[in-house]
PDB file of C-alpha atoms and ligand atoms in Angstrom:
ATOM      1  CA  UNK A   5       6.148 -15.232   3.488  1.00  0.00           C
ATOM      2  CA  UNK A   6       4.589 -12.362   5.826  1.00  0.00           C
ATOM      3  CA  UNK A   7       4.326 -10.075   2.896  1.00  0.00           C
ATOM      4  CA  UNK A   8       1.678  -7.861   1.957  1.00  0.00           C
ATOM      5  CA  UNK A   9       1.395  -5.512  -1.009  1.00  0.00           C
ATOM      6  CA  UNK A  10      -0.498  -1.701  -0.776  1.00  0.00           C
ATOM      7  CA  UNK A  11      -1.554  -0.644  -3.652  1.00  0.00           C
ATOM      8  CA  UNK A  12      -4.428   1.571  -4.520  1.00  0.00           C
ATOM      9  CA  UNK A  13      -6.805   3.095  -7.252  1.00  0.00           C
ATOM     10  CA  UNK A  14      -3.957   6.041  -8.137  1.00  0.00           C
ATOM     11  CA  UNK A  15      -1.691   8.228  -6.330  1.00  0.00           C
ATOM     12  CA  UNK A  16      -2.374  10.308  -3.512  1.00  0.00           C
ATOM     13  CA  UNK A  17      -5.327   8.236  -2.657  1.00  0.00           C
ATOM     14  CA  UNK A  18      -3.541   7.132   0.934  1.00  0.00           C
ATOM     15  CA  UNK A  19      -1.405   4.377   0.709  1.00  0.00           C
ATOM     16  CA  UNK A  20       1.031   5.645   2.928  1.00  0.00           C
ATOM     17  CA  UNK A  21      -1.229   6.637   5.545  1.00  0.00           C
ATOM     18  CA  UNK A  22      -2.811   3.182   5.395  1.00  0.00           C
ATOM     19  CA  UNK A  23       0.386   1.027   5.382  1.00  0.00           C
ATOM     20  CA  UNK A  24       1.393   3.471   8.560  1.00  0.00           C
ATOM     21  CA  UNK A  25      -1.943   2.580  10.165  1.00  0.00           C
ATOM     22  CA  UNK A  26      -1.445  -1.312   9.475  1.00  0.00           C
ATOM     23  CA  UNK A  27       2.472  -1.031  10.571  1.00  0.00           C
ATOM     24  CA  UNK A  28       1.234   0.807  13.963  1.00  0.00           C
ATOM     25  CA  UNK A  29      -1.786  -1.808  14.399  1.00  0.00           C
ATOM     26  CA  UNK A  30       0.372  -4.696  14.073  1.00  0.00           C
ATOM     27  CA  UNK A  31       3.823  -2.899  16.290  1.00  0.00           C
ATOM     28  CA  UNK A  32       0.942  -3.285  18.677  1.00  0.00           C
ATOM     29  CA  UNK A  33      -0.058  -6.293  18.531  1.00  0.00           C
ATOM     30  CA  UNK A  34       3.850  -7.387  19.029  1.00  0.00           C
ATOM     31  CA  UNK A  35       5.012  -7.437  15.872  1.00  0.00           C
ATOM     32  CA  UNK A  36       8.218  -6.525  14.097  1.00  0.00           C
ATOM     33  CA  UNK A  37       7.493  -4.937  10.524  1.00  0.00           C
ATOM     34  CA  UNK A  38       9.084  -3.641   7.719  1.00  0.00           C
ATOM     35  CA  UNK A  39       8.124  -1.251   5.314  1.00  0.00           C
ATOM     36  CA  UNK A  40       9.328  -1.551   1.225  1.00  0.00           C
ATOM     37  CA  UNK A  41       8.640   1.638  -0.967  1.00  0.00           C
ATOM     38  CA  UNK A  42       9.158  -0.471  -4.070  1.00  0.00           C
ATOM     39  CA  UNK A  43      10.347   2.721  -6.320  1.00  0.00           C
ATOM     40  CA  UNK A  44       9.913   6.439  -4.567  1.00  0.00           C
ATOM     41  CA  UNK A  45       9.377   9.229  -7.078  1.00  0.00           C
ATOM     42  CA  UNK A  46       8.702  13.016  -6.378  1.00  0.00           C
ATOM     43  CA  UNK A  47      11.020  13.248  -3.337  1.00  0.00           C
ATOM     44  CA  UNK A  48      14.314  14.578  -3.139  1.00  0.00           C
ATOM     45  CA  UNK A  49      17.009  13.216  -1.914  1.00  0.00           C
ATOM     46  CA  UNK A  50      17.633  15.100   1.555  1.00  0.00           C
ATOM     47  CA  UNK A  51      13.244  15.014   2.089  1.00  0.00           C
ATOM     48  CA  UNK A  52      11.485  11.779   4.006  1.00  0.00           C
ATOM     49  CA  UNK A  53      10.214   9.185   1.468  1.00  0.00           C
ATOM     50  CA  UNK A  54       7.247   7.355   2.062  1.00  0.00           C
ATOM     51  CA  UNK A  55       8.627   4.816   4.377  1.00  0.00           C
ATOM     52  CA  UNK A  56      10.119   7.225   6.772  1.00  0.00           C
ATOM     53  CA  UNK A  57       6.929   9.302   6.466  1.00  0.00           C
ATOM     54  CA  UNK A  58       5.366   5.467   7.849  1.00  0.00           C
ATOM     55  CA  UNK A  59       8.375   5.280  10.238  1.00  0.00           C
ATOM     56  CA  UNK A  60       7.190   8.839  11.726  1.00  0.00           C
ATOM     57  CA  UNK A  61       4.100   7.980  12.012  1.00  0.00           C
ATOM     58  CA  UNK A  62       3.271   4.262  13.412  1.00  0.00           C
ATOM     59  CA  UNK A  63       7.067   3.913  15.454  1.00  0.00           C
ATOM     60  CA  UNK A  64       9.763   1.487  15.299  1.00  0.00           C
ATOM     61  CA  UNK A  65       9.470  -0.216  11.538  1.00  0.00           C
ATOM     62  CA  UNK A  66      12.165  -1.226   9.437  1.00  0.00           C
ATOM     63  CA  UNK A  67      12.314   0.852   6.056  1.00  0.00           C
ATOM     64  CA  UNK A  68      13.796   0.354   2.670  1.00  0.00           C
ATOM     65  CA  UNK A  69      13.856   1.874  -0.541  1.00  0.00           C
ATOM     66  CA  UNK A  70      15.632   0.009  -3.717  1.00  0.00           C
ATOM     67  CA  UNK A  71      15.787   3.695  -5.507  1.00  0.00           C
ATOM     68  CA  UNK A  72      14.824   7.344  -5.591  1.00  0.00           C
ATOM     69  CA  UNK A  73      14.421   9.252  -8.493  1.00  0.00           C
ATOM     70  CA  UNK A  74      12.898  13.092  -7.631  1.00  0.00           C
ATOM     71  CA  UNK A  75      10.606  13.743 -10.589  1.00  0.00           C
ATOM     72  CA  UNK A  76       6.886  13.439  -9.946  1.00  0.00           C
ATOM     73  CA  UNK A  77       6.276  10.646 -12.568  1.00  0.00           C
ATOM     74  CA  UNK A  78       5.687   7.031 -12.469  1.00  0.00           C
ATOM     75  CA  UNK A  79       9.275   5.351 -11.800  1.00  0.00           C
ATOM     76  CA  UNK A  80      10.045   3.961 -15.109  1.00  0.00           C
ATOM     77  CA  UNK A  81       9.140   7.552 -17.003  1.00  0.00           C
ATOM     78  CA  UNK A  82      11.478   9.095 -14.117  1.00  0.00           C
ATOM     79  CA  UNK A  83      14.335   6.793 -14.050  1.00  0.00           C
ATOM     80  CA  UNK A  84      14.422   7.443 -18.351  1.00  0.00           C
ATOM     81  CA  UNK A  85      14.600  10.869 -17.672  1.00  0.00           C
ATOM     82  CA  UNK A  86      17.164  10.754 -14.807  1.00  0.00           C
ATOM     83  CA  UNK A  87      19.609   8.679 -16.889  1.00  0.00           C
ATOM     84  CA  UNK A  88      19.444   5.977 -14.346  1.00  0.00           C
ATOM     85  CA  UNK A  89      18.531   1.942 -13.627  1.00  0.00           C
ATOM     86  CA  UNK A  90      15.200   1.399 -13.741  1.00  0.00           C
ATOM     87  CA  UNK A  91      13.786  -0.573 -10.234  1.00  0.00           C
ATOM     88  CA  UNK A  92      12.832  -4.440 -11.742  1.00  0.00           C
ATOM     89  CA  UNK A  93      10.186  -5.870 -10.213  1.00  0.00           C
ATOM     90  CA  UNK A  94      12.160  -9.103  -9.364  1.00  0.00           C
ATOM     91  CA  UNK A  95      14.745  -6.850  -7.651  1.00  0.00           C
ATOM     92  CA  UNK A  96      11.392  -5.789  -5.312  1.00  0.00           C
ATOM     93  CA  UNK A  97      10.453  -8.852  -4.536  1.00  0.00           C
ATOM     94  CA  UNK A  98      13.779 -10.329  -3.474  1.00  0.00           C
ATOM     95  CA  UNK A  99      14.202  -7.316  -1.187  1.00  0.00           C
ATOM     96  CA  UNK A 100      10.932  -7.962   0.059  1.00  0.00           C
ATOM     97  CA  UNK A 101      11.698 -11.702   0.700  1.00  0.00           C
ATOM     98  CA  UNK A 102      15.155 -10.841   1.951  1.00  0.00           C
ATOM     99  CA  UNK A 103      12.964  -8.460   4.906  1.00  0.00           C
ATOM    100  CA  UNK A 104      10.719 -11.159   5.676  1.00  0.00           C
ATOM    101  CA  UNK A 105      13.347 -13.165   6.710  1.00  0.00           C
ATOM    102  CA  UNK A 106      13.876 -11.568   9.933  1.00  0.00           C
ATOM    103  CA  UNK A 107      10.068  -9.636  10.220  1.00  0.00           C
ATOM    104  CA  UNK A 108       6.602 -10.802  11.183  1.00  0.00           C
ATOM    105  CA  UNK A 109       5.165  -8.692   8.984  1.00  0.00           C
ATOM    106  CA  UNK A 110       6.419  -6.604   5.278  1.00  0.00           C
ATOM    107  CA  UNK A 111       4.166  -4.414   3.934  1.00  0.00           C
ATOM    108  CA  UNK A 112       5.327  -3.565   0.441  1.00  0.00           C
ATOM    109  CA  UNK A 113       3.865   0.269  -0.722  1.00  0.00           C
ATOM    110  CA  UNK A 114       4.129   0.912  -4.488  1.00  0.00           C
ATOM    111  CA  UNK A 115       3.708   4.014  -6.275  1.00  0.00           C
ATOM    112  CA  UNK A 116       0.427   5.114  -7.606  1.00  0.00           C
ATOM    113  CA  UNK A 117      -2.238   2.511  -8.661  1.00  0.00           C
ATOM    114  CA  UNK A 118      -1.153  -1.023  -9.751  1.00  0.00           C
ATOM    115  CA  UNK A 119      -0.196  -0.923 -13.177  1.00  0.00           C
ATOM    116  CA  UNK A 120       1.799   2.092 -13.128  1.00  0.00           C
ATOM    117  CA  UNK A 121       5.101   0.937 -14.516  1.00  0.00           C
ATOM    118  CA  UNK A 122       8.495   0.500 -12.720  1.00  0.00           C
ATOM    119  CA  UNK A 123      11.008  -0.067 -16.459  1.00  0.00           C
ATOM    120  CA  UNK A 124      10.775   0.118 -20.003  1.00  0.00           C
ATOM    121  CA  UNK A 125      10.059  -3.527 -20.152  1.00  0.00           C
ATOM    122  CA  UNK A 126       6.382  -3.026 -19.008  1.00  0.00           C
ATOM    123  CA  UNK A 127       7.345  -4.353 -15.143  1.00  0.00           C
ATOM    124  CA  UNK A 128       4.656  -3.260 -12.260  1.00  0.00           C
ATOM    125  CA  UNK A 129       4.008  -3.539  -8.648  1.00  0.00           C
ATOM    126  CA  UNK A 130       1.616  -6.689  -9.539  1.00  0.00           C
ATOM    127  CA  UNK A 131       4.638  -8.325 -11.005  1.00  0.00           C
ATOM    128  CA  UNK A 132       6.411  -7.797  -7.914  1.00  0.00           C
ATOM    129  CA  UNK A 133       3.409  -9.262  -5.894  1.00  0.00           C
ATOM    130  CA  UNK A 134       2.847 -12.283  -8.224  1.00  0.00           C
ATOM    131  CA  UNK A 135       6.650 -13.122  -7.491  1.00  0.00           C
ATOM    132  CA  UNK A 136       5.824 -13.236  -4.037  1.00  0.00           C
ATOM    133  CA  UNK A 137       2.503 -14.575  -4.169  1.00  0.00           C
ATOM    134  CA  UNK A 138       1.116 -11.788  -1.678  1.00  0.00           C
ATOM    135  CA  UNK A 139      -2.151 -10.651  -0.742  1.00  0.00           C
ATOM    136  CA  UNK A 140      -2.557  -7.044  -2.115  1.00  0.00           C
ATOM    137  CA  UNK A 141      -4.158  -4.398   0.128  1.00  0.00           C
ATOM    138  CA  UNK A 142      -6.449  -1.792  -2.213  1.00  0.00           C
ATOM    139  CA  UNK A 143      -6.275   1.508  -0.958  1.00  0.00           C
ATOM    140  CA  UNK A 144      -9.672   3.249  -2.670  1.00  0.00           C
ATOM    141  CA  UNK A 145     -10.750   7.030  -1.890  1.00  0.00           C
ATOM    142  CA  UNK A 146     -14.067   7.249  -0.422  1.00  0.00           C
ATOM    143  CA  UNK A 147     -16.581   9.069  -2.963  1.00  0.00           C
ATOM    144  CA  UNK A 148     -17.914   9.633  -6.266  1.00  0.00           C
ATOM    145  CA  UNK A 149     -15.537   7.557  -8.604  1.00  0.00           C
ATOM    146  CA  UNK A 150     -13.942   5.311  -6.428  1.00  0.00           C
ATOM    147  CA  UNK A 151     -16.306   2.409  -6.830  1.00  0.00           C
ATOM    148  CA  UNK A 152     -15.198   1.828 -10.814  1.00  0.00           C
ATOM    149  CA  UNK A 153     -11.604   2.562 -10.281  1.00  0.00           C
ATOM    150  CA  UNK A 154     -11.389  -0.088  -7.340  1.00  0.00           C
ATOM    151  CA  UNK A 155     -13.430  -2.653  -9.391  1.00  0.00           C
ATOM    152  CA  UNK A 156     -11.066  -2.139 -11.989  1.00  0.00           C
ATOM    153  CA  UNK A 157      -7.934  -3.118  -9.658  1.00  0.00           C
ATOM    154  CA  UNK A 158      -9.289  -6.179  -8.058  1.00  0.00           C
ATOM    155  CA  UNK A 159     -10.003  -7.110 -11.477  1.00  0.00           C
ATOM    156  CA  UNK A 160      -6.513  -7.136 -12.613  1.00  0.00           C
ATOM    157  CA  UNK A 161      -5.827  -8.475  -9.485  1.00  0.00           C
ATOM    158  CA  UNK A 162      -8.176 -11.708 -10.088  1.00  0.00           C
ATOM    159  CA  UNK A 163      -7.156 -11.558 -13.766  1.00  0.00           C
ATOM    160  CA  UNK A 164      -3.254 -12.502 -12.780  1.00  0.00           C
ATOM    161  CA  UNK A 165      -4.290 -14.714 -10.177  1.00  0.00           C
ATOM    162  CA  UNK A 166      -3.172 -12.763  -7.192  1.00  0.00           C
ATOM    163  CA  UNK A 167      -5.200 -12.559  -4.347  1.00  0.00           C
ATOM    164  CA  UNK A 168      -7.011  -8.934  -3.321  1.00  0.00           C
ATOM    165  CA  UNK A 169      -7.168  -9.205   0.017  1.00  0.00           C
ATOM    166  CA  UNK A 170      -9.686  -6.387   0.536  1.00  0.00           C
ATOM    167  CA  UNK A 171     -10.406  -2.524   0.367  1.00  0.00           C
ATOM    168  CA  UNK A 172      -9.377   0.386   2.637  1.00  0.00           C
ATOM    169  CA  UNK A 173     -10.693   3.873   1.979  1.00  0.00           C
ATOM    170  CA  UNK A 174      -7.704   6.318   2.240  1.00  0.00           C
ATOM    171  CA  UNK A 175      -9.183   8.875   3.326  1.00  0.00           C
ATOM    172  CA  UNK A 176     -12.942   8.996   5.163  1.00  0.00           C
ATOM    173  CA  UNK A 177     -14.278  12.100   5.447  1.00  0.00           C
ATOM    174  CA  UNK A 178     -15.445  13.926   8.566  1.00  0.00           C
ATOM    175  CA  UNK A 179     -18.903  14.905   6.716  1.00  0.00           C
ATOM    176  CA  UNK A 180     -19.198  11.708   4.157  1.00  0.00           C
ATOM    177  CA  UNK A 181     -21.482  12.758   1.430  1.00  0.00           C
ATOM    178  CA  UNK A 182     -24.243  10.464   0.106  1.00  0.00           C
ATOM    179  CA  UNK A 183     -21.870   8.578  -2.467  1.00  0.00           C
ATOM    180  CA  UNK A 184     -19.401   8.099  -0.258  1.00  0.00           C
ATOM    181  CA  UNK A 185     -21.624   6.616   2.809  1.00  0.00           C
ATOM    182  CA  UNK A 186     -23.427   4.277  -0.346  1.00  0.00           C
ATOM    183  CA  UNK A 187     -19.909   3.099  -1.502  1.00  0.00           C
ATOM    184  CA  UNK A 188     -19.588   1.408   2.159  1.00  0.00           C
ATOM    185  CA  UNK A 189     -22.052  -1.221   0.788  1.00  0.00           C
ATOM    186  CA  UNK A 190     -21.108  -0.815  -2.734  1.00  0.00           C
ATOM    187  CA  UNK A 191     -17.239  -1.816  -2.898  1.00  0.00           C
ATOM    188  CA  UNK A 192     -17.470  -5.053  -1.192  1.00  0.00           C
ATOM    189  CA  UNK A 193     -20.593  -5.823  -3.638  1.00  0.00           C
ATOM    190  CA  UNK A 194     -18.828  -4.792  -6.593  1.00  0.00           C
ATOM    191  CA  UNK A 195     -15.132  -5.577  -5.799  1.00  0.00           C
ATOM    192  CA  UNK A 196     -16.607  -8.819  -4.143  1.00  0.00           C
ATOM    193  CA  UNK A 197     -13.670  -8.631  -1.711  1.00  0.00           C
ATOM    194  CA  UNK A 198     -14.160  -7.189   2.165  1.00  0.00           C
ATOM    195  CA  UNK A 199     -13.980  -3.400   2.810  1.00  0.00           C
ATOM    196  CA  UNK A 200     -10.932  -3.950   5.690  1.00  0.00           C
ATOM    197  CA  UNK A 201     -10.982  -0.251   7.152  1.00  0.00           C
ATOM    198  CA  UNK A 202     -11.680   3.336   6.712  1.00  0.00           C
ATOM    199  CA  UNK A 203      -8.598   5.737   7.850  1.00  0.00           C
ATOM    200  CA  UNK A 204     -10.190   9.111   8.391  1.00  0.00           C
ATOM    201  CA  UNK A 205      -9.621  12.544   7.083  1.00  0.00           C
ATOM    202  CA  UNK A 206      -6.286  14.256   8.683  1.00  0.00           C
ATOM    203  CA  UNK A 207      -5.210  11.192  10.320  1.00  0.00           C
ATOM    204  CA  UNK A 208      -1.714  11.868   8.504  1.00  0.00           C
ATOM    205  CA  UNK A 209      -1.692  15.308  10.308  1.00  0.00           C
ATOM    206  CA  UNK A 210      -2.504  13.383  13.606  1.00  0.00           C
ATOM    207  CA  UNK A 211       0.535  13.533  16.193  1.00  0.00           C
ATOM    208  CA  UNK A 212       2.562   9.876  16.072  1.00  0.00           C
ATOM    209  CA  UNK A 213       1.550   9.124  19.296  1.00  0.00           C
ATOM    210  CA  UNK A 214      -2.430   9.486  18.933  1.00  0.00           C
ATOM    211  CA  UNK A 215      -1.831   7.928  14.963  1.00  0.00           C
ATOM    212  CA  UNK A 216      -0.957   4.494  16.782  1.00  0.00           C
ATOM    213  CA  UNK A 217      -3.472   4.560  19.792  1.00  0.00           C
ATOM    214  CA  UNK A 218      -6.235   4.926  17.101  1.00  0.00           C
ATOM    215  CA  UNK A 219      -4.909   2.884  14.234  1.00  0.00           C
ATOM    216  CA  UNK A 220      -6.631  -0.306  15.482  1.00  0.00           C
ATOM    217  CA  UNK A 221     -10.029   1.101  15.171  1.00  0.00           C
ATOM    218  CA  UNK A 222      -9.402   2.231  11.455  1.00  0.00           C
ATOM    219  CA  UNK A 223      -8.837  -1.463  10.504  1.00  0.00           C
ATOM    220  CA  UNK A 224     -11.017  -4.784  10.183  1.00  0.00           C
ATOM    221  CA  UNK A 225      -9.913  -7.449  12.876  1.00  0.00           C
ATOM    222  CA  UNK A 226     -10.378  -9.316   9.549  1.00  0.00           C
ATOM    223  CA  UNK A 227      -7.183  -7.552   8.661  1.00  0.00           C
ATOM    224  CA  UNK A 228      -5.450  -7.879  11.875  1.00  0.00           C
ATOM    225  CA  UNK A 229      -6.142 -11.578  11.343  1.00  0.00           C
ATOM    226  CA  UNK A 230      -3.419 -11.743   8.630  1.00  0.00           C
ATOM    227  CA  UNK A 231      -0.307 -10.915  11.278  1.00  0.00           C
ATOM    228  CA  UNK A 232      -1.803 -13.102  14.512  1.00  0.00           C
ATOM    229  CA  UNK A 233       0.893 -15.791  15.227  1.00  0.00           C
ATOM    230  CA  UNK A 234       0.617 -18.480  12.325  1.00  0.00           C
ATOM    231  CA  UNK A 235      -2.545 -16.897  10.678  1.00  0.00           C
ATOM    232  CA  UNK A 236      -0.509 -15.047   7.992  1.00  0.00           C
ATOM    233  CA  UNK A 237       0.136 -17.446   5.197  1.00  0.00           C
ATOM    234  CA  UNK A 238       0.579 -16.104   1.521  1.00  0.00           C
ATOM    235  CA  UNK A 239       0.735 -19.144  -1.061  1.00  0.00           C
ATOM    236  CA  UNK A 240       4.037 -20.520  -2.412  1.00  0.00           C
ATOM    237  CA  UNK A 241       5.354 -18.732  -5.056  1.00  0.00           C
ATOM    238  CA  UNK A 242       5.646 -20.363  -8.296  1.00  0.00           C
TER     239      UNK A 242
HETATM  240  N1  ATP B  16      -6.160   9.964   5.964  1.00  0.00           N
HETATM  241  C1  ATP B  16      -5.359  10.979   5.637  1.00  0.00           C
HETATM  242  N2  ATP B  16      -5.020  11.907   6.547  1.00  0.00           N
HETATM  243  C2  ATP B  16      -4.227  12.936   6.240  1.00  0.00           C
HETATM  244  N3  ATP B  16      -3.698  13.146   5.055  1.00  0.00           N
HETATM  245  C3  ATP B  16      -3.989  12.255   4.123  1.00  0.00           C
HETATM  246  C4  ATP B  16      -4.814  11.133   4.348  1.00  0.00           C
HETATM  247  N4  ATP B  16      -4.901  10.425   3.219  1.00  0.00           N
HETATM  248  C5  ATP B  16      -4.133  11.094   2.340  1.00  0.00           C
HETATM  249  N5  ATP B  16      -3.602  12.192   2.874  1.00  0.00           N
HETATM  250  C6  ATP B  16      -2.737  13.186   2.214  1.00  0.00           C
HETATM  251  O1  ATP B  16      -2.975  13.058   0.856  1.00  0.00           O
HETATM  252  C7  ATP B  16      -1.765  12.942   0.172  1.00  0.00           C
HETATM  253  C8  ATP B  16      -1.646  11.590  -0.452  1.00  0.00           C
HETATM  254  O2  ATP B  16      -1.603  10.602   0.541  1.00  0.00           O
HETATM  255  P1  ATP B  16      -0.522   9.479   0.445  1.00  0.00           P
HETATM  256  O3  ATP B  16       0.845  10.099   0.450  1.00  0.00           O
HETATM  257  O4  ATP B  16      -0.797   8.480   1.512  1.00  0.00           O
HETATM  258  O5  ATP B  16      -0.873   8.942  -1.016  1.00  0.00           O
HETATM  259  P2  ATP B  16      -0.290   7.713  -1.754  1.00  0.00           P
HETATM  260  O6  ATP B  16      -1.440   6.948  -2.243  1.00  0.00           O
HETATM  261  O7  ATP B  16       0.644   7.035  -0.827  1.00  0.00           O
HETATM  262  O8  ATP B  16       0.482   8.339  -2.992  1.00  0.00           O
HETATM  263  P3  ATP B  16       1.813   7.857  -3.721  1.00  0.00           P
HETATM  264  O9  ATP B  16       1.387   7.222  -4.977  1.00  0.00           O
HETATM  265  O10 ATP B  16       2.556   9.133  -3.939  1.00  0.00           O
HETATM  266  O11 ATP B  16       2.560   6.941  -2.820  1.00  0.00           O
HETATM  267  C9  ATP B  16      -0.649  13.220   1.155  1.00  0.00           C
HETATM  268  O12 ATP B  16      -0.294  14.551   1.026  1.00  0.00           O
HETATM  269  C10 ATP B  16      -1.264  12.912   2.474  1.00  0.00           C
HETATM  270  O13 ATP B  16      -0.727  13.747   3.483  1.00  0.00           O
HETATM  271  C1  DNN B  17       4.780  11.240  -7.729  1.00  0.00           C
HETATM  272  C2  DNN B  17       3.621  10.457  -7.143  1.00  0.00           C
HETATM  273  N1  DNN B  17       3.368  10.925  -5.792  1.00  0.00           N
HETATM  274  C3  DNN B  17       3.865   8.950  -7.154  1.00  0.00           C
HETATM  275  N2  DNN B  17       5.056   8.653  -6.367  1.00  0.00           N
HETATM  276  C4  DNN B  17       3.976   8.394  -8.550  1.00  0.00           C
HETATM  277  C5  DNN B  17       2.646   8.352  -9.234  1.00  0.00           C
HETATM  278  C6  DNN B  17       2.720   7.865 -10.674  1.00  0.00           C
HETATM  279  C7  DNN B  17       1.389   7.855 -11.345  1.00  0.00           C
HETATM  280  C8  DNN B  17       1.468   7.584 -12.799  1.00  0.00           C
HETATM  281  C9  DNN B  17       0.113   7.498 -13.460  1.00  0.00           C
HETATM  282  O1  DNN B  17      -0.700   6.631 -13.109  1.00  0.00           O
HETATM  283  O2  DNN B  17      -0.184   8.310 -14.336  1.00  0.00           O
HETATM  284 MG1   MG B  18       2.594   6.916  -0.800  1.00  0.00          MG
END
């Protein structure tokens, strides 16, 4: 199935600015995509979630989201305290299999880093993606700190046998300082997976149109290579 999972080191660390950039790099290469916010929190109902803010900002996607709940708290912590269903990861992945049915491409965002926790039964994002047996995107910030959180994700990654497809740093700043311009070298050697793109400072602020005529050089053609025609293959699912 064309489906790949975002996740990142935490929340507000980009992943919606880098799924927009990898929707809008591969609307231009041709192909159809659809966006999945697994579970939006901290929104409310009449604001744009996530995938709309992606919609806005790379063009014509697809968008879905299983359930909203407005507090500012991981989705299982907000759906107790809003009295309401809890999103399951199976229910994630069948919408996201459901989408790639009729998509080249679904990228599936979750909601802050990968084990933050959808119900009361201990379900997460990388349940979701080991359902699917997807690739999962890490979105990483770019400085001090960053290189032990994002070793720590691919390493639950590895540890449930899904496959980390690479790195992306969030957010690149204009003036990178000197940890930041080390960790360039220092997350692929650590993570031992490729660093797949850099989306810089402000791009979210960028108007649509100049978002998706520079999205292409934020990314790795390594990364582009996963929606050319019959070079995106995830493994079976069990
Ligand atoms: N490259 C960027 N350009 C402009 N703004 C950015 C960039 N990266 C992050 N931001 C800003 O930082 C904040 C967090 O970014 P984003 O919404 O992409 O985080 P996230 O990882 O998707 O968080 P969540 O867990 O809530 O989904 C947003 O307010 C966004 O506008
Ligand atoms: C509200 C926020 N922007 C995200 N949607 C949810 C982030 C949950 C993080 C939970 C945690 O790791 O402590
Ligand atoms: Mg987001």
């Amino acid at each position: 199935m064309p489906v790949m999972v975002i996740t990142g080191t935490g929340t507000e660390v980009g992943k919606t600015v880098v799924t927009a950039a990898v929707a809008a790099a591969a609307l231009a290469a041709g192909r159809s995509v659809a966006v999945l916010k697994a579970a939006q929190t901290g929104v409310r109902p009449d604001e744009p979630g996530d995938a709309e803010e992606v919609a806005r900002l790379a063009g014509a996607v697809t968008t879905a989201e299983p359930a909203r709940y407005p507090e500012p708290l991981a989705p299982a912590t907000a759906a107790r305290r809003a009295g309401r269903a809890p999103v399951r990861p199976h229910e994630v992945a069948e919408r996201a299999a459901e989408l790639a049915a009729g998509h080249d491409l679904v990228l599936v965002e979750g909601a802050g880093g990968l084990l933050v926790r959808f119900d009361a039964a201990g379900g997460t994002l990388a349940d979701a993606a080991a359902l699917l047996a997807a690739p999962v995107l890490v979105v990483a910030p770019a400085g001090l700190g960053t290189l032990n959180a994002t070793e720590l994700t691919v390493r639950e990654l590895r540890g449930r046998g899904l496959e980390a497809a690479g790195v992306v740093i969030g957010s690149w700043p204009g003036e990178p300082d000197l940890a930041a311009r080390c960790n360039l070298l220092d997350l692929p050697d650590v993570t031992g997976v490729p660093l797949l793109g850099a989306v810089p400072a402000g791009a979210g602020a960028l108007d649509p149109a100049t978002f998706r005529a520079s999205a292409r050089d934020w990314l790795a053609p390594r990364l582009e290579g996963r929606w050319d025609a019959g070079a995106f293959r995830t493994r079976e699912a069990p």
